[in-house]
mmCIF file of C-alpha atoms in Angstrom:
data_model
loop_
_atom_site.group_PDB
_atom_site.id
_atom_site.type_symbol
_atom_site.label_atom_id
_atom_site.label_comp_id
_atom_site.label_asym_id
_atom_site.label_seq_id
_atom_site.Cartn_x
_atom_site.Cartn_y
_atom_site.Cartn_z
ATOM 1 C CA UNK A 1 -11.005 -50.528 30.836
ATOM 2 C CA UNK A 2 -14.356 -50.990 29.178
ATOM 3 C CA UNK A 3 -16.676 -53.933 29.503
ATOM 4 C CA UNK A 4 -17.286 -56.113 26.452
ATOM 5 C CA UNK A 5 -19.691 -54.424 24.114
ATOM 6 C CA UNK A 6 -19.260 -50.895 25.438
ATOM 7 C CA UNK A 7 -19.547 -48.219 22.795
ATOM 8 C CA UNK A 8 -18.109 -44.722 22.596
ATOM 9 C CA UNK A 9 -19.073 -41.947 20.191
ATOM 10 C CA UNK A 10 -16.471 -39.300 19.385
ATOM 11 C CA UNK A 11 -17.578 -36.190 17.520
ATOM 12 C CA UNK A 12 -15.097 -33.873 15.820
ATOM 13 C CA UNK A 13 -12.281 -36.401 16.014
ATOM 14 C CA UNK A 14 -10.151 -35.297 13.057
ATOM 15 C CA UNK A 15 -7.609 -33.310 15.097
ATOM 16 C CA UNK A 16 -4.534 -34.555 16.945
ATOM 17 C CA UNK A 17 -6.413 -34.894 20.256
ATOM 18 C CA UNK A 18 -9.277 -36.802 18.656
ATOM 19 C CA UNK A 19 -7.016 -39.252 16.865
ATOM 20 C CA UNK A 20 -5.127 -40.026 20.055
ATOM 21 C CA UNK A 21 -8.413 -40.412 21.922
ATOM 22 C CA UNK A 22 -9.885 -42.867 19.423
ATOM 23 C CA UNK A 23 -6.745 -45.010 19.548
ATOM 24 C CA UNK A 24 -6.784 -45.125 23.357
ATOM 25 C CA UNK A 25 -10.502 -45.906 23.514
ATOM 26 C CA UNK A 26 -10.063 -48.775 21.076
ATOM 27 C CA UNK A 27 -7.096 -50.094 23.031
ATOM 28 C CA UNK A 28 -9.279 -50.012 26.151
ATOM 29 C CA UNK A 29 -11.875 -52.174 24.403
ATOM 30 C CA UNK A 30 -14.460 -49.616 23.279
ATOM 31 C CA UNK A 31 -16.168 -49.886 19.924
ATOM 32 C CA UNK A 32 -15.774 -46.335 18.632
ATOM 33 C CA UNK A 33 -18.065 -44.520 16.190
ATOM 34 C CA UNK A 34 -17.412 -41.019 14.878
ATOM 35 C CA UNK A 35 -19.464 -37.984 13.871
ATOM 36 C CA UNK A 36 -17.892 -35.325 11.693
ATOM 37 C CA UNK A 37 -17.652 -33.436 8.437
ATOM 38 C CA UNK A 38 -14.863 -35.550 6.975
ATOM 39 C CA UNK A 39 -15.707 -38.404 4.608
ATOM 40 C CA UNK A 40 -14.201 -40.983 6.970
ATOM 41 C CA UNK A 41 -16.710 -40.225 9.760
ATOM 42 C CA UNK A 42 -19.373 -42.845 10.405
ATOM 43 C CA UNK A 43 -22.132 -40.226 10.462
ATOM 44 C CA UNK A 44 -22.196 -36.629 9.199
ATOM 45 C CA UNK A 45 -23.534 -33.659 11.132
ATOM 46 C CA UNK A 46 -26.509 -33.241 8.782
ATOM 47 C CA UNK A 47 -27.722 -36.795 9.480
ATOM 48 C CA UNK A 48 -29.876 -36.319 12.583
ATOM 49 C CA UNK A 49 -31.349 -39.865 12.548
ATOM 50 C CA UNK A 50 -27.826 -41.251 12.186
ATOM 51 C CA UNK A 51 -26.554 -39.206 15.139
ATOM 52 C CA UNK A 52 -29.445 -40.457 17.290
ATOM 53 C CA UNK A 53 -28.742 -44.016 16.222
ATOM 54 C CA UNK A 54 -25.105 -43.763 17.309
ATOM 55 C CA UNK A 55 -25.775 -41.945 20.585
ATOM 56 C CA UNK A 56 -28.610 -44.239 21.680
ATOM 57 C CA UNK A 57 -27.054 -47.094 23.627
ATOM 58 C CA UNK A 58 -23.533 -45.668 23.735
ATOM 59 C CA UNK A 59 -21.956 -45.531 27.182
ATOM 60 C CA UNK A 60 -19.672 -42.608 26.401
ATOM 61 C CA UNK A 61 -20.092 -39.490 24.234
ATOM 62 C CA UNK A 62 -17.167 -37.110 23.654
ATOM 63 C CA UNK A 63 -17.518 -33.976 21.556
ATOM 64 C CA UNK A 64 -14.399 -32.179 20.318
ATOM 65 C CA UNK A 65 -16.029 -30.428 17.359
ATOM 66 C CA UNK A 66 -15.266 -26.818 16.518
ATOM 67 C CA UNK A 67 -13.452 -24.763 13.911
ATOM 68 C CA UNK A 68 -9.794 -24.231 14.787
ATOM 69 C CA UNK A 69 -9.323 -20.857 16.490
ATOM 70 C CA UNK A 70 -5.770 -20.566 15.138
ATOM 71 C CA UNK A 71 -6.891 -18.073 12.519
ATOM 72 C CA UNK A 72 -7.632 -14.382 12.059
ATOM 73 C CA UNK A 73 -10.988 -13.353 13.476
ATOM 74 C CA UNK A 74 -12.624 -12.114 10.307
ATOM 75 C CA UNK A 75 -16.407 -11.741 10.379
ATOM 76 C CA UNK A 76 -16.768 -15.070 8.554
ATOM 77 C CA UNK A 77 -14.319 -16.863 10.836
ATOM 78 C CA UNK A 78 -16.006 -15.432 13.948
ATOM 79 C CA UNK A 79 -19.385 -16.810 12.896
ATOM 80 C CA UNK A 80 -17.880 -20.191 11.974
ATOM 81 C CA UNK A 81 -16.010 -20.470 15.270
ATOM 82 C CA UNK A 82 -19.231 -19.878 17.212
ATOM 83 C CA UNK A 83 -21.642 -21.906 15.072
ATOM 84 C CA UNK A 84 -19.315 -24.901 14.717
ATOM 85 C CA UNK A 85 -19.390 -25.280 18.499
ATOM 86 C CA UNK A 86 -22.931 -24.317 19.411
ATOM 87 C CA UNK A 87 -24.737 -26.083 16.571
ATOM 88 C CA UNK A 88 -22.854 -29.364 16.908
ATOM 89 C CA UNK A 89 -23.426 -29.377 20.668
ATOM 90 C CA UNK A 90 -27.117 -28.634 20.049
ATOM 91 C CA UNK A 91 -27.355 -31.603 17.668
ATOM 92 C CA UNK A 92 -25.811 -33.926 20.230
ATOM 93 C CA UNK A 93 -28.029 -32.526 22.979
ATOM 94 C CA UNK A 94 -31.119 -33.359 20.902
ATOM 95 C CA UNK A 95 -29.826 -36.885 20.351
ATOM 96 C CA UNK A 96 -29.164 -37.429 24.067
ATOM 97 C CA UNK A 97 -32.666 -36.169 24.917
ATOM 98 C CA UNK A 98 -34.183 -38.422 22.265
ATOM 99 C CA UNK A 99 -32.223 -41.544 23.169
ATOM 100 C CA UNK A 100 -33.967 -44.461 24.845
ATOM 101 C CA UNK A 101 -30.651 -45.405 26.459
ATOM 102 C CA UNK A 102 -28.637 -42.148 26.675
ATOM 103 C CA UNK A 103 -24.895 -42.142 27.421
ATOM 104 C CA UNK A 104 -23.951 -42.309 31.079
ATOM 105 C CA UNK A 105 -21.210 -39.720 30.457
ATOM 106 C CA UNK A 106 -20.981 -36.857 27.979
ATOM 107 C CA UNK A 107 -17.705 -34.938 27.771
ATOM 108 C CA UNK A 108 -17.847 -31.731 25.732
ATOM 109 C CA UNK A 109 -14.869 -29.600 24.777
ATOM 110 C CA UNK A 110 -14.715 -26.059 26.098
ATOM 111 C CA UNK A 111 -11.899 -23.611 26.760
ATOM 112 C CA UNK A 112 -10.119 -21.966 29.676
ATOM 113 C CA UNK A 113 -10.321 -18.760 27.642
ATOM 114 C CA UNK A 114 -13.775 -18.361 29.214
ATOM 115 C CA UNK A 115 -12.031 -16.704 32.191
ATOM 116 C CA UNK A 116 -11.132 -13.042 32.343
ATOM 117 C CA UNK A 117 -7.706 -11.574 31.619
ATOM 118 C CA UNK A 118 -6.195 -12.058 35.075
ATOM 119 C CA UNK A 119 -2.732 -11.182 36.397
ATOM 120 C CA UNK A 120 -3.558 -11.039 40.108
ATOM 121 C CA UNK A 121 -5.481 -14.232 40.906
ATOM 122 C CA UNK A 122 -5.842 -17.669 39.311
ATOM 123 C CA UNK A 123 -9.177 -18.969 38.062
ATOM 124 C CA UNK A 124 -10.441 -22.282 39.412
ATOM 125 C CA UNK A 125 -13.770 -23.930 38.703
ATOM 126 C CA UNK A 126 -15.134 -22.733 42.042
ATOM 127 C CA UNK A 127 -13.737 -19.192 42.057
ATOM 128 C CA UNK A 128 -13.108 -18.367 38.408
ATOM 129 C CA UNK A 129 -14.302 -15.064 36.982
ATOM 130 C CA UNK A 130 -15.901 -15.205 33.547
ATOM 131 C CA UNK A 131 -14.514 -12.583 31.173
ATOM 132 C CA UNK A 132 -16.023 -10.649 28.287
ATOM 133 C CA UNK A 133 -15.576 -10.299 24.542
ATOM 134 C CA UNK A 134 -15.486 -12.619 21.541
ATOM 135 C CA UNK A 135 -13.528 -15.627 22.825
ATOM 136 C CA UNK A 136 -15.371 -15.584 26.136
ATOM 137 C CA UNK A 137 -18.774 -15.309 24.428
ATOM 138 C CA UNK A 138 -17.936 -18.311 22.244
ATOM 139 C CA UNK A 139 -17.110 -20.376 25.335
ATOM 140 C CA UNK A 140 -20.102 -19.095 27.291
ATOM 141 C CA UNK A 141 -22.627 -19.858 24.544
ATOM 142 C CA UNK A 142 -20.980 -23.223 23.950
ATOM 143 C CA UNK A 143 -21.336 -24.234 27.597
ATOM 144 C CA UNK A 144 -24.850 -22.810 27.844
ATOM 145 C CA UNK A 145 -25.921 -25.104 25.014
ATOM 146 C CA UNK A 146 -24.147 -28.049 26.603
ATOM 147 C CA UNK A 147 -25.620 -27.620 30.099
ATOM 148 C CA UNK A 148 -29.134 -26.686 28.920
ATOM 149 C CA UNK A 149 -32.042 -28.610 30.415
ATOM 150 C CA UNK A 150 -32.050 -31.583 32.742
ATOM 151 C CA UNK A 151 -30.509 -34.878 31.645
ATOM 152 C CA UNK A 152 -31.236 -37.169 34.554
ATOM 153 C CA UNK A 153 -29.291 -40.156 33.230
ATOM 154 C CA UNK A 154 -26.268 -38.429 31.734
ATOM 155 C CA UNK A 155 -23.329 -36.964 33.643
ATOM 156 C CA UNK A 156 -22.010 -33.882 31.835
ATOM 157 C CA UNK A 157 -18.477 -32.497 32.022
ATOM 158 C CA UNK A 158 -17.207 -29.458 30.089
ATOM 159 C CA UNK A 159 -13.481 -29.732 29.357
ATOM 160 C CA UNK A 160 -12.133 -26.199 29.804
ATOM 161 C CA UNK A 161 -8.857 -26.791 28.007
ATOM 162 C CA UNK A 162 -5.887 -24.466 28.255
ATOM 163 C CA UNK A 163 -3.585 -24.213 25.227
ATOM 164 C CA UNK A 164 -2.762 -27.821 24.363
ATOM 165 C CA UNK A 165 0.867 -28.646 23.629
ATOM 166 C CA UNK A 166 1.231 -31.363 21.025
ATOM 167 C CA UNK A 167 1.227 -31.910 17.284
ATOM 168 C CA UNK A 168 -1.269 -29.119 16.735
ATOM 169 C CA UNK A 169 -1.324 -25.653 15.179
ATOM 170 C CA UNK A 170 -0.976 -23.656 18.407
ATOM 171 C CA UNK A 171 2.236 -25.433 19.419
ATOM 172 C CA UNK A 172 3.708 -25.240 15.938
ATOM 173 C CA UNK A 173 3.082 -21.506 15.752
ATOM 174 C CA UNK A 174 4.648 -20.913 19.169
ATOM 175 C CA UNK A 175 7.741 -22.845 18.095
ATOM 176 C CA UNK A 176 7.852 -20.948 14.801
ATOM 177 C CA UNK A 177 7.836 -17.625 16.636
ATOM 178 C CA UNK A 178 10.814 -18.752 18.726
ATOM 179 C CA UNK A 179 12.714 -20.072 15.707
ATOM 180 C CA UNK A 180 12.193 -16.798 13.824
ATOM 181 C CA UNK A 181 14.050 -14.944 16.567
ATOM 182 C CA UNK A 182 10.917 -13.437 18.112
ATOM 183 C CA UNK A 183 11.203 -15.590 21.217
ATOM 184 C CA UNK A 184 11.767 -12.765 23.661
ATOM 185 C CA UNK A 185 9.238 -11.451 26.148
ATOM 186 C CA UNK A 186 5.896 -10.437 24.592
ATOM 187 C CA UNK A 187 4.688 -7.030 25.818
ATOM 188 C CA UNK A 188 1.170 -5.776 25.340
ATOM 189 C CA UNK A 189 1.114 -2.138 24.280
ATOM 190 C CA UNK A 190 -0.964 0.386 22.397
ATOM 191 C CA UNK A 191 -2.208 -0.587 18.949
ATOM 192 C CA UNK A 192 -5.004 0.963 16.885
ATOM 193 C CA UNK A 193 -8.258 -0.499 18.190
ATOM 194 C CA UNK A 194 -10.296 -2.886 16.060
ATOM 195 C CA UNK A 195 -13.565 -4.812 16.262
ATOM 196 C CA UNK A 196 -12.331 -8.398 15.844
ATOM 197 C CA UNK A 197 -12.597 -9.115 19.594
ATOM 198 C CA UNK A 198 -16.084 -7.639 20.076
ATOM 199 C CA UNK A 199 -18.709 -9.873 21.660
ATOM 200 C CA UNK A 200 -20.819 -12.328 19.693
ATOM 201 C CA UNK A 201 -23.999 -14.344 20.110
ATOM 202 C CA UNK A 202 -27.457 -13.469 21.443
ATOM 203 C CA UNK A 203 -26.038 -11.388 24.331
ATOM 204 C CA UNK A 204 -22.608 -10.106 23.265
ATOM 205 C CA UNK A 205 -20.381 -8.881 26.080
ATOM 206 C CA UNK A 206 -17.447 -6.544 26.451
ATOM 207 C CA UNK A 207 -16.232 -3.523 24.571
ATOM 208 C CA UNK A 208 -17.039 -2.905 20.925
ATOM 209 C CA UNK A 209 -13.391 -1.969 20.352
ATOM 210 C CA UNK A 210 -10.265 -3.853 21.384
ATOM 211 C CA UNK A 211 -8.409 -2.915 24.561
ATOM 212 C CA UNK A 212 -4.864 -3.495 25.814
ATOM 213 C CA UNK A 213 -3.175 -4.041 29.184
ATOM 214 C CA UNK A 214 0.183 -3.096 30.662
ATOM 215 C CA UNK A 215 1.478 -6.629 31.147
ATOM 216 C CA UNK A 216 5.243 -6.161 31.177
ATOM 217 C CA UNK A 217 5.588 -9.735 29.924
ATOM 218 C CA UNK A 218 4.060 -11.061 33.145
ATOM 219 C CA UNK A 219 0.802 -12.212 31.603
ATOM 220 C CA UNK A 220 0.078 -15.818 32.582
ATOM 221 C CA UNK A 221 0.187 -18.696 30.131
ATOM 222 C CA UNK A 222 -1.908 -21.713 31.102
ATOM 223 C CA UNK A 223 -1.089 -24.841 29.146
ATOM 224 C CA UNK A 224 -1.472 -28.628 29.159
ATOM 225 C CA UNK A 225 0.422 -31.428 27.436
ATOM 226 C CA UNK A 226 -1.720 -33.597 25.182
ATOM 227 C CA UNK A 227 -0.751 -36.637 27.305
ATOM 228 C CA UNK A 228 -2.473 -34.983 30.261
ATOM 229 C CA UNK A 229 -5.547 -34.104 28.185
ATOM 230 C CA UNK A 230 -5.977 -37.823 27.572
ATOM 231 C CA UNK A 231 -5.018 -38.666 31.140
ATOM 232 C CA UNK A 232 -7.579 -36.221 32.496
ATOM 233 C CA UNK A 233 -10.299 -37.689 30.275
ATOM 234 C CA UNK A 234 -9.639 -41.178 31.621
ATOM 235 C CA UNK A 235 -9.554 -39.777 35.153
ATOM 236 C CA UNK A 236 -12.969 -38.152 34.639
ATOM 237 C CA UNK A 237 -14.362 -41.374 33.194
ATOM 238 C CA UNK A 238 -13.225 -43.228 36.315
ATOM 239 C CA UNK A 239 -14.469 -40.622 38.824
ATOM 240 C CA UNK A 240 -18.245 -40.367 38.727
ATOM 241 C CA UNK A 241 -18.226 -37.555 41.288
ATOM 242 C CA UNK A 242 -16.747 -35.150 38.721
ATOM 243 C CA UNK A 243 -19.394 -33.047 36.986
ATOM 244 C CA UNK A 244 -19.725 -29.590 35.454
ATOM 245 C CA UNK A 245 -16.800 -27.534 34.135
ATOM 246 C CA UNK A 246 -13.314 -28.949 34.647
ATOM 247 C CA UNK A 247 -10.113 -26.994 33.989
ATOM 248 C CA UNK A 248 -7.700 -28.998 31.872
ATOM 249 C CA UNK A 249 -4.523 -27.075 32.636
ATOM 250 C CA UNK A 250 -1.174 -27.777 34.207
ATOM 251 C CA UNK A 251 -0.942 -26.867 37.907
ATOM 252 C CA UNK A 252 2.113 -24.786 36.979
ATOM 253 C CA UNK A 253 1.220 -22.001 34.552
ATOM 254 C CA UNK A 254 4.060 -19.671 33.661
ATOM 255 C CA UNK A 255 4.509 -15.998 32.908
ATOM 256 C CA UNK A 256 5.104 -14.977 29.321
ATOM 257 C CA UNK A 257 8.814 -14.298 29.803
ATOM 258 C CA UNK A 258 9.199 -17.826 31.242
ATOM 259 C CA UNK A 259 7.240 -19.316 28.351
ATOM 260 C CA UNK A 260 9.427 -17.614 25.782
ATOM 261 C CA UNK A 261 12.637 -18.655 27.553
ATOM 262 C CA UNK A 262 11.511 -22.285 27.585
ATOM 263 C CA UNK A 263 10.493 -22.072 23.918
ATOM 264 C CA UNK A 264 13.924 -20.698 22.998
ATOM 265 C CA UNK A 265 15.684 -23.482 24.859
ATOM 266 C CA UNK A 266 13.448 -26.108 23.274
ATOM 267 C CA UNK A 267 14.328 -24.989 19.731
ATOM 268 C CA UNK A 268 17.978 -24.188 20.466
ATOM 269 C CA UNK A 269 17.821 -20.394 20.290
ATOM 270 C CA UNK A 270 20.083 -18.605 22.750
ATOM 271 C CA UNK A 271 18.261 -15.311 22.510
ATOM 272 C CA UNK A 272 15.101 -13.768 21.194
ATOM 273 C CA UNK A 273 13.926 -10.274 20.437
ATOM 274 C CA UNK A 274 11.606 -8.764 23.026
ATOM 275 C CA UNK A 275 8.439 -7.893 21.172
ATOM 276 C CA UNK A 276 5.792 -5.238 21.722
ATOM 277 C CA UNK A 277 2.315 -5.459 20.259
ATOM 278 C CA UNK A 278 3.212 -3.099 17.410
ATOM 279 C CA UNK A 279 5.876 -5.625 16.349
ATOM 280 C CA UNK A 280 3.831 -8.722 17.170
ATOM 281 C CA UNK A 281 0.728 -7.697 15.224
ATOM 282 C CA UNK A 282 2.378 -7.847 11.759
ATOM 283 C CA UNK A 283 4.128 -11.137 12.598
ATOM 284 C CA UNK A 284 0.918 -12.748 13.810
ATOM 285 C CA UNK A 285 -0.889 -11.439 10.743
ATOM 286 C CA UNK A 286 1.599 -13.322 8.564
ATOM 287 C CA UNK A 287 1.118 -16.445 10.704
ATOM 288 C CA UNK A 288 -2.675 -15.988 10.357
ATOM 289 C CA UNK A 289 -3.333 -16.107 14.097
ATOM 290 C CA UNK A 290 -4.461 -13.566 16.686
ATOM 291 C CA UNK A 291 -1.974 -11.941 19.131
ATOM 292 C CA UNK A 292 -4.290 -12.663 22.069
ATOM 293 C CA UNK A 293 -2.819 -16.182 22.121
ATOM 294 C CA UNK A 294 0.294 -14.610 23.653
ATOM 295 C CA UNK A 295 -0.988 -11.354 25.139
ATOM 296 C CA UNK A 296 -4.096 -12.415 27.062
ATOM 297 C CA UNK A 297 -3.297 -13.409 30.642
ATOM 298 C CA UNK A 298 -4.786 -16.907 30.891
ATOM 299 C CA UNK A 299 -4.456 -18.138 34.475
ATOM 300 C CA UNK A 300 -6.412 -21.317 35.147
ATOM 301 C CA UNK A 301 -5.705 -23.964 37.770
ATOM 302 C CA UNK A 302 -6.985 -27.584 37.745
ATOM 303 C CA UNK A 303 -8.786 -27.564 41.089
ATOM 304 C CA UNK A 304 -11.215 -30.425 40.365
ATOM 305 C CA UNK A 305 -8.577 -32.702 38.860
ATOM 306 C CA UNK A 306 -6.209 -32.214 41.760
ATOM 307 C CA UNK A 307 -8.919 -32.513 44.412
ATOM 308 C CA UNK A 308 -9.887 -35.899 42.962
ATOM 309 C CA UNK A 309 -6.320 -37.187 42.862
ATOM 310 C CA UNK A 310 -5.170 -36.707 39.292
ATOM 311 C CA UNK A 311 -1.373 -36.791 38.926
ATOM 312 C CA UNK A 312 0.001 -34.875 35.951
ATOM 313 C CA UNK A 313 2.478 -36.619 33.671
ATOM 314 C CA UNK A 314 3.869 -33.261 32.560
ATOM 315 C CA UNK A 315 3.431 -30.707 35.380
ATOM 316 C CA UNK A 316 6.354 -28.478 34.303
ATOM 317 C CA UNK A 317 6.614 -26.583 31.022
ATOM 318 C CA UNK A 318 10.269 -27.055 30.027
ATOM 319 C CA UNK A 319 10.216 -30.888 30.031
ATOM 320 C CA UNK A 320 6.814 -30.838 28.315
ATOM 321 C CA UNK A 321 8.117 -28.631 25.502
ATOM 322 C CA UNK A 322 11.242 -30.753 25.073
ATOM 323 C CA UNK A 323 9.062 -33.844 24.780
ATOM 324 C CA UNK A 324 6.875 -32.180 22.153
ATOM 325 C CA UNK A 325 9.821 -30.900 20.124
ATOM 326 C CA UNK A 326 11.411 -34.351 20.232
ATOM 327 C CA UNK A 327 8.134 -35.939 19.121
ATOM 328 C CA UNK A 328 7.999 -33.510 16.200
ATOM 329 C CA UNK A 329 11.393 -34.727 15.054
ATOM 330 C CA UNK A 330 13.526 -31.969 16.579
ATOM 331 C CA UNK A 331 16.263 -32.633 19.109
ATOM 332 C CA UNK A 332 15.465 -30.848 22.377
ATOM 333 C CA UNK A 333 18.061 -28.623 23.958
ATOM 334 C CA UNK A 334 18.564 -29.088 27.690
ATOM 335 C CA UNK A 335 17.993 -26.019 29.888
#
């Protein structure tokens, strides 16, 4: 709980995570101000004096800003995905540096996609291997901006979020795939190479052309229920020893074939067509999202959260999906 008069600033709060966060902060007694592009925000991103005014004297700063990655990676979208994260973080960094009374804690969104495609070993904060290519470069440049310089009076934590299950676009698209009968195992396979996943930023990494892996449907899917995103944020607020990157992911990631089975059960489908990339690519094109959401092996474990005693509300995927489907107005089907 906050003390009387404590203030929190939430940037990029228009999404389902941000709205939940604002409500919980207000319930806990914080006076919440927002920064964003929407008309309802207290301060817009092009108002540098206004951003400084809000940040100065706030006890807590949380930045969730960034263009939704649930889209096709056109050249325009690629630039917007990167700039919407780096430039907003840079603006907040300048405000924290310029503040007479900077926030004691700054939480900045990041992504577990920063890790490499891994099917052999999990990635923790202490042992994780950074990958290469577009999505990784976005995360890397984002965190570089966030952790730049020395902020003696501000604790910084990067929230490396896995795919968040809740009332958001990623979950809805996963459920749509299962409902359309494509809820079988997703196999990576050959597909004509393209340049959408090439590196980006001042030091782009990885191959210029896309690559594929023989996954056999055993690529890992790291995920987290939105309840645990909020729970982890409160846990970090309460544990001053937590700094640096933190993996926000369930301790029980699943393989793709397990994910698809749980999705089918959650939407009441008894079977689903096993899908290879050559079948998945056209479907994902129609859904306006990239196949890497299902084909990249994301394997992240929440080492810091568990080592500091966080207990997950939703540690297992099947109950988490049933809860989400029920919250979206659909009756869950028991396994």
